[in-house]
Every structure is written in structure tokens, then in C-alpha cells.
Phi, psi and omega in degrees: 000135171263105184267131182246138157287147177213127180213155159194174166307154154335169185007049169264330193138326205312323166270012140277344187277328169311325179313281153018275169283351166296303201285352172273348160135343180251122213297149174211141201254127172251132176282006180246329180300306164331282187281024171257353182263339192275006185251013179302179177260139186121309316175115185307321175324285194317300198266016170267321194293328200281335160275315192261028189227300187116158173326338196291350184279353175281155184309154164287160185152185198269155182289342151294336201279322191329309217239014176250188213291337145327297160108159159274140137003140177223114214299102172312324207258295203302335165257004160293003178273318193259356161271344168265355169264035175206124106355310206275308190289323150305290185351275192315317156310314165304318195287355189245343170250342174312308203297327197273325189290286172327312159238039188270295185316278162000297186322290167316313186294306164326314173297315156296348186266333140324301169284015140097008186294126171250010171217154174238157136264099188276135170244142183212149197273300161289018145359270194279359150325315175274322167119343188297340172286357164251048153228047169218190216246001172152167187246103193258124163249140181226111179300129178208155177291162185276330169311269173352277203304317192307303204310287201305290181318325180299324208275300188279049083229048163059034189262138182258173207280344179286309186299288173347308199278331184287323176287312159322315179278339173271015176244158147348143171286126173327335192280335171245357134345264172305346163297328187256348181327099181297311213241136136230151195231128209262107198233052169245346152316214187243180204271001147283322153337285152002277201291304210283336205272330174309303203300318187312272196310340152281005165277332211256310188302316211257333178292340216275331197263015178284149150306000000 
């Protein structure tokens, strides 16, 4: 089976264009789906972050919800909040959900490729950050202008131009990205553009993936 990668900046999009190539037939492992399961409670992820972080990263509730077997929750935005104003403290966060997320994904691909799927998508923010797209069959970055992008992340997760700059800086510049790039798909237009640069590059794919 051939896994093709999907990244982009941040509000650049990459999930409606994953949406996009699901509904055109091809399956796809989101590494953000990924990383809300392995930190659920119960979940080895879940009791490392609440010792290095503290309670404060749990949802509100009560000191009985705290402390029972279930656990709270664990609040994403309050702790993505304090892992992008720290470095050291995003350090930590990565070493402890990267490992679990790679290989929740790995499973998921396997599993597709077991049905016999002959192309995936894996979507992820850090591909190339990480390094990971040079083990894989191509590359899709789905493109967007820095208005645009700045404009979305403020609007979809309630964020101020500091909170903005700061996730924008923990990521790779578009430009090396784009470098790395097989496919790109330019998503500051309107989503029909959006669709047709999809539907193309998923005929190129799928064809690429015939016998």
C-alpha cells in the first residue's frame, strides 16, 4: 500500500481537503484523531501528562470526578495553551504522545492495507517537521495565504494575535513545505477550486495505484 502524507500550516485546511478525498474513496489516518485517543483517561498517555503538567490541564469538575476511576478529561486547548508559550514544556508533550501517536497510526495503516487498500492518506501538521515524509510515497501540502490562515486559527480556536504567532512559530515555514512537496493544493480560494485540485490529484493517485 502506498501512504501518501498531508500537511499544511496550521488553518491552512488539511482537514476539509482530508474530508474531501474520504468522500472520493480514500481512506485516511488523522494523526489529530489519533492524538485525542491516546490521552483519553485510562490511556498510558493520560497519567504521564497529568504528572508533568498538573491537574490544571483537566477539564473543570469536582474533586470526587478527580479522583475517580474514570478520571477528568483532559482539557486540549488549556493544555496546548501552555505548551506553545514554553518550548521545554511542548518538548515534553511531544516525548510523551509522539511515540503513542506513531504507533496508534502504523496499526491504522496496517489495518488498511490488511483490506487490501492500495493507497492511504496519513494527515498530520508535522510531516515535515519531523522528518517523516521521507519515509513515505508522496507528499499533498495544502496551501493557504498567511491572512487567511492567521484570520482562521483566530476565528476556530477563539485565539489573540500573541496565541496566534506563537503556534505559527512552532511550525516549519510553508515554504519548506512546499519544498518537499509531491501535490499541492492552493485552499485560499473558494472549496470549489478546493475540490476540483483534490478530485485531480486523487485520479493521479489512484490511477498511479492500478495494476
Amino acid at each position: 500500500m502506498r501512504i501518501i502524507g498531508l500537511t499544511g500550516g496550521i488553518g491552512s485546511g488539511k482537514s476539509t481537503v482530508a474530508r474531501m478525498l474520504n468522500e472520493l474513496g480514500c481512506p485516511v489516518v488523522d494523526a489529530d484523531q489519533l492524538a485525542r485517543e491516546v490521552v483519553r483517561p485510562g490511556e498510558p498517555a493520560y497519567a504521564e501528562l497529568v504528572a508533568a503538567f498538573g491537574p490544571q490541564i483537566l477539564v473543570a469538575g469536582s474533586e470526587s470526578e478527580s479522583s475517580s476511576k474514570s478520571g477528568r478529561e483532559i482539557d486540549r486547548k488549556r493544555l496546548g495553551a501552555i505548551a506553545f508559550a514554553d518550548p521545554e514544556a511542548r518538548r515534553r508533550l511531544n516525548a510523551i504522545t509522539h511515540p503513542r501517536i506513531a504507533a496508534r497510526s502504523q496499526a491504522r495503516l496496517a489495518e488498511l492495507a490488511a483490506k487490501g487498500y492500495a493507497v492511504a492518506v496519513y494527515e498530520a501538521a508535522l510531516l515535515v517537521e519531523n522528518g517523516i515524509h521521507h519515509a513515505l510515497d508522496g507528499l499533498i501540502v495544502v496551501s493557504v495565504d498567511e491572512a487567511t490562515q492567521r484570520r482562521r486559527v483566530a476565528e476556530r480556536d477563539g485565539l489573540g494575535p500573541a496565541e496566534v504567532e506563537a503556534r505559527l512559530a512552532a511550525q516549519a515555514p510553508l515554504a519548506d513545505k512546499l519544498a518537499a512537496a509531491t501535490f499541492v493544493v492552493d485552499n485560499s480560494g473558494d472549496l470549489a477550486r478546493t475540490r476540483a485540485e483534490v478530485a485531480r490529484i486523487w485520479t493521479e493517485l489512484s490511477q498511479g495505484a492500478s495494476p
